[in-house]
Each structure stands twice: as structure tokens, then as C-alpha cells.
PDB file of C-alpha atoms in Angstrom:
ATOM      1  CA  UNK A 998     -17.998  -5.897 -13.863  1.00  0.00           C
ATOM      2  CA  UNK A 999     -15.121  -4.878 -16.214  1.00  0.00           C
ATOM      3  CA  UNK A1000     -12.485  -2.975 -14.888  1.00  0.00           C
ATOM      4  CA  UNK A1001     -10.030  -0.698 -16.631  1.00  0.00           C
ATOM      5  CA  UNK A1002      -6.622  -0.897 -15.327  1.00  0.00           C
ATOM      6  CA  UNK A1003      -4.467   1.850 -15.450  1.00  0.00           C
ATOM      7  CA  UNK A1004      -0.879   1.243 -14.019  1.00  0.00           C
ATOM      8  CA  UNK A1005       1.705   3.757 -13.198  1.00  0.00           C
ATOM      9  CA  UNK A1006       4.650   2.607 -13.077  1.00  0.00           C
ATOM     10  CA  UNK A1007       5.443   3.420  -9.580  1.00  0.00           C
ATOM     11  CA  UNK A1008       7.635  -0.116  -9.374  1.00  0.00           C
ATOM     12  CA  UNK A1009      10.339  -0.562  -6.579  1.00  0.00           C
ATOM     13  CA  UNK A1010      12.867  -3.415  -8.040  1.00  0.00           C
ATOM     14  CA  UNK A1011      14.919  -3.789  -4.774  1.00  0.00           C
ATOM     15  CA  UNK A1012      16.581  -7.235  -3.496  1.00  0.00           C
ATOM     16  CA  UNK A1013      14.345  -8.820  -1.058  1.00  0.00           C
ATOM     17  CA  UNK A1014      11.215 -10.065   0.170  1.00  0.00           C
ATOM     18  CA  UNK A1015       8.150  -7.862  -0.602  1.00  0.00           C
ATOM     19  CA  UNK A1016       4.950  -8.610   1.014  1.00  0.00           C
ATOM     20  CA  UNK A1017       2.388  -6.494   2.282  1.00  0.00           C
ATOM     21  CA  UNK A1018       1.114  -6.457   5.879  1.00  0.00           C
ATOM     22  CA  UNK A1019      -1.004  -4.760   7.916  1.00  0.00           C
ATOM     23  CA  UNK A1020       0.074  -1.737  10.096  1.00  0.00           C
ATOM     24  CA  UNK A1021      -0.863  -2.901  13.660  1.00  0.00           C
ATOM     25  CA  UNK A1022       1.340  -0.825  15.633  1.00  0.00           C
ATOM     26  CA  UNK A1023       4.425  -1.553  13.969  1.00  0.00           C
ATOM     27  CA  UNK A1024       4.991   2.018  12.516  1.00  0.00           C
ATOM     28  CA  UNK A1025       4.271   5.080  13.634  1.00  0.00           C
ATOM     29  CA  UNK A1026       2.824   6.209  10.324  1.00  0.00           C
ATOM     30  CA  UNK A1027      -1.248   6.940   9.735  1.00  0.00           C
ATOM     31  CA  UNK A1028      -1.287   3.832   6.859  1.00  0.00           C
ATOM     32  CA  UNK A1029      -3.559   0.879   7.411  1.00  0.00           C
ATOM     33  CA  UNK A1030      -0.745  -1.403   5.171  1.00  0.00           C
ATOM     34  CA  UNK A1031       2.853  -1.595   5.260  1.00  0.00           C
ATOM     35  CA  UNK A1032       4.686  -2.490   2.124  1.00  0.00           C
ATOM     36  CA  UNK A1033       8.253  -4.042   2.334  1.00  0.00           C
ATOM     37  CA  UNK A1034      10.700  -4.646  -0.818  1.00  0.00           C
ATOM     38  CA  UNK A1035      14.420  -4.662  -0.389  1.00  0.00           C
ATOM     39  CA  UNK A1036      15.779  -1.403   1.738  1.00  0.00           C
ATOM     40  CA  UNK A1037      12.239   0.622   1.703  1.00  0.00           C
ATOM     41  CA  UNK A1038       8.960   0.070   3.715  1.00  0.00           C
ATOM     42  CA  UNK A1039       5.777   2.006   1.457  1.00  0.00           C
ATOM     43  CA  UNK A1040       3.037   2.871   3.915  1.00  0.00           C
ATOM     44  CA  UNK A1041      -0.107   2.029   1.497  1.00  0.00           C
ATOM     45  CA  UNK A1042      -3.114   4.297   2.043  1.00  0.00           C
ATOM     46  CA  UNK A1043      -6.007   5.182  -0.317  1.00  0.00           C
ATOM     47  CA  UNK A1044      -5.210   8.762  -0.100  1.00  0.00           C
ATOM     48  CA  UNK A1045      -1.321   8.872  -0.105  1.00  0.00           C
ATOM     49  CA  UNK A1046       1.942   6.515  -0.195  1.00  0.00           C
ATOM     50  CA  UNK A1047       4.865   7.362   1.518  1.00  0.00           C
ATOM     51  CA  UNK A1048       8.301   5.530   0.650  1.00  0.00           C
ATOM     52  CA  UNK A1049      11.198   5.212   3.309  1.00  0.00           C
ATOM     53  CA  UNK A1050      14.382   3.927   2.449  1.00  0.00           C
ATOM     54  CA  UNK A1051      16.471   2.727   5.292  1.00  0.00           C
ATOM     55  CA  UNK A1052      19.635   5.056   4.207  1.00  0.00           C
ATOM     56  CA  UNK A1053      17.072   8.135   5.425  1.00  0.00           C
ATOM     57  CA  UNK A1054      15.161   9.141   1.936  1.00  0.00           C
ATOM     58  CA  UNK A1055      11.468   9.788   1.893  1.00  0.00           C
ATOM     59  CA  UNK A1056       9.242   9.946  -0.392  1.00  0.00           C
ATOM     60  CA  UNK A1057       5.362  11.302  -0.313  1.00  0.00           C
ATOM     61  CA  UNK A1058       2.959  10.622  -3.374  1.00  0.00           C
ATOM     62  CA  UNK A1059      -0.608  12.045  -2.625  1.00  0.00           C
ATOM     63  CA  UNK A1060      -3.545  11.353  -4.564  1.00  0.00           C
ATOM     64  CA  UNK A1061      -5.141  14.590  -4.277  1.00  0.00           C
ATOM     65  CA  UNK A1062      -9.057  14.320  -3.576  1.00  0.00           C
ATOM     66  CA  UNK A1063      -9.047  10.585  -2.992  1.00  0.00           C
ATOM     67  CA  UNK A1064     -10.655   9.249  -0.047  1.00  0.00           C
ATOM     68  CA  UNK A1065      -9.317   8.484   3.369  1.00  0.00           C
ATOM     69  CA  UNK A1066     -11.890   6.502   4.100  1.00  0.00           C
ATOM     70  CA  UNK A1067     -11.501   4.024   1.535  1.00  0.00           C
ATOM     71  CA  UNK A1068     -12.684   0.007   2.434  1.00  0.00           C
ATOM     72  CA  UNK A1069      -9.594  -1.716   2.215  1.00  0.00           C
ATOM     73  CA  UNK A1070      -9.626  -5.525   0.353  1.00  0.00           C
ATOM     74  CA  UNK A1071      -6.395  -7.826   1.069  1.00  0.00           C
ATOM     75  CA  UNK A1072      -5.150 -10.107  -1.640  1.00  0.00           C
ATOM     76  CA  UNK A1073      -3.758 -13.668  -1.268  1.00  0.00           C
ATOM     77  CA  UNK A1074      -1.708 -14.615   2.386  1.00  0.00           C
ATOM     78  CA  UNK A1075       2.094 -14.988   1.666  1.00  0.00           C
ATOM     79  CA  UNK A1076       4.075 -17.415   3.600  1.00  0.00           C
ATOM     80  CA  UNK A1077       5.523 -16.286   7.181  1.00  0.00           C
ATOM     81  CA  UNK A1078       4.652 -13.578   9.423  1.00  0.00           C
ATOM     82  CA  UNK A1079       6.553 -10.588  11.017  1.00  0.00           C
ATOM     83  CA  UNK A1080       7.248 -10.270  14.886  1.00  0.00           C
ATOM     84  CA  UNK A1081       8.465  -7.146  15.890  1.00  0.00           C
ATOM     85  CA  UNK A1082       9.961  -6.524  19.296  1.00  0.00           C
ATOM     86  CA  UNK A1083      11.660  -3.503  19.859  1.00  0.00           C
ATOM     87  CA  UNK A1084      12.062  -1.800  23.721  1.00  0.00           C
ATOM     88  CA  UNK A1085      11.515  -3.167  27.140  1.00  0.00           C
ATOM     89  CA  UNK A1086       7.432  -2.870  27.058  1.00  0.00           C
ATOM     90  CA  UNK A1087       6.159  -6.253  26.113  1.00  0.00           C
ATOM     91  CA  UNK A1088       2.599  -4.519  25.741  1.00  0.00           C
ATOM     92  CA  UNK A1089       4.357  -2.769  22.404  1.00  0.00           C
ATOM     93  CA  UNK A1090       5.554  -5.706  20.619  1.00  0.00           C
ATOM     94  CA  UNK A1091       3.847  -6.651  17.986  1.00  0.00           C
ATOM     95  CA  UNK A1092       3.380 -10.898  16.911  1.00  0.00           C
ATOM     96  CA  UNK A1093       1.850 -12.410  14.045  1.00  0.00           C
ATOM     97  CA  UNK A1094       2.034 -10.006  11.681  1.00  0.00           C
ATOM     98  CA  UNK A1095       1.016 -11.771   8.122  1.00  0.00           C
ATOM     99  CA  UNK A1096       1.798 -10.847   4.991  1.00  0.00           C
ATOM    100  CA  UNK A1097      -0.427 -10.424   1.805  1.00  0.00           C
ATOM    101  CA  UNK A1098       0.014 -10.566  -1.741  1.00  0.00           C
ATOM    102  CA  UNK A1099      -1.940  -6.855  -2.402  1.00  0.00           C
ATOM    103  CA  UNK A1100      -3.340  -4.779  -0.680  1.00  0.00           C
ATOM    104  CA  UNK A1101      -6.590  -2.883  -3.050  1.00  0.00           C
ATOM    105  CA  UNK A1102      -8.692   0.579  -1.361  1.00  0.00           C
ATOM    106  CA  UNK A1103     -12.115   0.768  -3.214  1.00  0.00           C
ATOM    107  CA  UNK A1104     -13.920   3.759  -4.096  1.00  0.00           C
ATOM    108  CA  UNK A1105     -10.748   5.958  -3.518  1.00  0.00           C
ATOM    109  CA  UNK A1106     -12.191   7.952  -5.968  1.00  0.00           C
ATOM    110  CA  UNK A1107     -16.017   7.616  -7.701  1.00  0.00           C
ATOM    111  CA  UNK A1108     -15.317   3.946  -9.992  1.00  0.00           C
ATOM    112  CA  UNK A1109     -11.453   3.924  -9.296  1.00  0.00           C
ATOM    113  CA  UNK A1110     -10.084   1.399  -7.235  1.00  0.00           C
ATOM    114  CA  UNK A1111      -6.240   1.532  -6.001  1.00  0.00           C
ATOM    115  CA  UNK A1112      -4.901  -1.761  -6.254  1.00  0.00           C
ATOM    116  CA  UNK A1113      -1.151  -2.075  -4.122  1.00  0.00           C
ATOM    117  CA  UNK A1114       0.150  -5.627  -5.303  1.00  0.00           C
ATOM    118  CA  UNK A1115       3.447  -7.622  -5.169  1.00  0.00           C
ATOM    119  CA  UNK A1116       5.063  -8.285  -8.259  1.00  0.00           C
ATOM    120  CA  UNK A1117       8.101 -10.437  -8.716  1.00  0.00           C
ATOM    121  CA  UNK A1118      10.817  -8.551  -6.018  1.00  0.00           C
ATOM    122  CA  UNK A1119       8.667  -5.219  -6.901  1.00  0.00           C
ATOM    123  CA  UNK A1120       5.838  -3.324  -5.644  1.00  0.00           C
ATOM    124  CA  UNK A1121       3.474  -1.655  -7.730  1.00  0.00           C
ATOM    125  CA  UNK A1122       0.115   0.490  -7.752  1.00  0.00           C
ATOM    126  CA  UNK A1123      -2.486   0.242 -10.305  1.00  0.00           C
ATOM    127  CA  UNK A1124      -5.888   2.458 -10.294  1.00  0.00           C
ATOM    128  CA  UNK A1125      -9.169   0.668 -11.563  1.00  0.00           C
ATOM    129  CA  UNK A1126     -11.495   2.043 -13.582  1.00  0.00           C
ATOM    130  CA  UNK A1127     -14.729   0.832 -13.813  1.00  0.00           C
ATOM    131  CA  UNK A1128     -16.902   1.207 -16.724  1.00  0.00           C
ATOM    132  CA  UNK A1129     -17.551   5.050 -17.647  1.00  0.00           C
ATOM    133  CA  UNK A1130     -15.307   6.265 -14.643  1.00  0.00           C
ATOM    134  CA  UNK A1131     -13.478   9.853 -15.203  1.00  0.00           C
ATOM    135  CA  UNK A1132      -9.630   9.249 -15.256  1.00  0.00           C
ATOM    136  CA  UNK A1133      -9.060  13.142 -15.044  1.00  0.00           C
ATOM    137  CA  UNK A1134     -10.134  12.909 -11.241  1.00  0.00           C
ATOM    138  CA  UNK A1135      -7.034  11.005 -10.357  1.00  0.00           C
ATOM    139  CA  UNK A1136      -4.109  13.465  -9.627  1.00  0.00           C
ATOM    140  CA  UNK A1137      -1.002  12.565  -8.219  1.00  0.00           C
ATOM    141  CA  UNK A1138       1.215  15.272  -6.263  1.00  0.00           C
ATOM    142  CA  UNK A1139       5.098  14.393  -5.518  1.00  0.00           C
ATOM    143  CA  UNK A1140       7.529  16.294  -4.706  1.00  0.00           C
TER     144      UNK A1140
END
């Protein structure tokens, strides 16, 4: 199946590892996927992405009309996993985290896929047509 890929340019150059990984507790927010590059974690969703730098700025992009309850697809494993303990309560620390490559949501809307992927020290998003699949239904609202 041929795919049309269109990419916005939503690319975060920071210094740093970026990886993917998946949101087991870690963060409080609704996102099934965590993105990390440099000094910002991207919670990855098929319906919005939120971008938190650690100096306090936020960030909301939603794709209006997409689906929540997009099946998510993970890319390649990356090397090393995350271990976070924070607090007293061992029950809330969180071990073994790995980290992916991409992160992709299909069917977000009807024929578009939403592709989250590593590239170099950035992360970007790409939507994925497939053949005879209406661009116009993909709207993005930021502030």
C-alpha cells in the first residue's frame, strides 16, 4: 500500500537524547507515549500533542476530529531504558521503561496515519495518507 507522507515541520532540535517511551505511570498526562528531546517531554497521542519544557512552557497542538482511539504501532527499540523513582511509595516507581524509535497512531483520521518518529536529536510528526485519502480533514488547532 502506498502511503503519502505529509510532514509538518513540527521538529524540536534540542541537545539530548530523544527516544520515545511508553507512558506507564510516569506522567500524569492522558498520552499513551512520552517523547523526550533535550529540555521538553511531548506527550504523543493520536488526537493531541502537548509539549513541556522544563523552564515551565506548554504547549497544546490538537488535531481536531482525530480519533482517541487510535491503535498505536511502536517503531524500532532504542538502547537503555528509563527508571523512574520519585517519593517514598515503592508501588509508584516505575522500572524498565524502554525506549522506541517512533511511535505511529493508525486511522487517526479515515486513511491518515500519525507517524511520531526520532530524527537525529529531533522529534518530528508526519501524517500518512493513503491512496485517495482527504487531506482537508486534518486540522491542527494551537494556540
Amino acid at each position: 500500500m502506498k502511503f503519502i507522507s505529509l510532514f509538518f515541520c513540527a521538529a524540536w532540535a534540542l541537545a539530548g537524547a530523544t527516544y520515545f517511551e511508553p507512558n506507564r505511570g510516569q506522567s500524569a498526562s492522558p498520552a499513551p507515549y512520552l517523547g523526550h528531546v533535550g529540555n521538553a517531554v511531548i506527550a504523543a497521542a493520536p488526537n493531541f500533542m502537548a509539549i513541556a519544557a522544563k523552564d515551565g512552557h506548554a504547549d497544546v497542538i490538537r488535531f481536531e476530529g482525530a480519533s482517541a482511539d487510535a491503535d498505536a504501532v511502536t517503531g524500532p527499540r532504542l538502547q537503555g531504558v528509563s527508571h523512574y523513582v520519585r517519593g517514598s511509595d515503592p508501588s509508584r516507581w516505575v522500572w524498565d521503561v524502554p525506549r522506541l524509535a517512533s511511535v505511529s497512531y493508525r486511522g487517526v483520521y479515515r486513511g491518515v496515519d500519525l507517524m511520531y518518529r526520532t530524527s537525529g536529536e529531533s522529534l518530528e510528526f508526519d501524517f500518512q495518507l493513503q491512496p485517495f485519502s482527504d487531506p482537508s480533514r486534518i486540522r491542527l488547532l494551537a494556540p
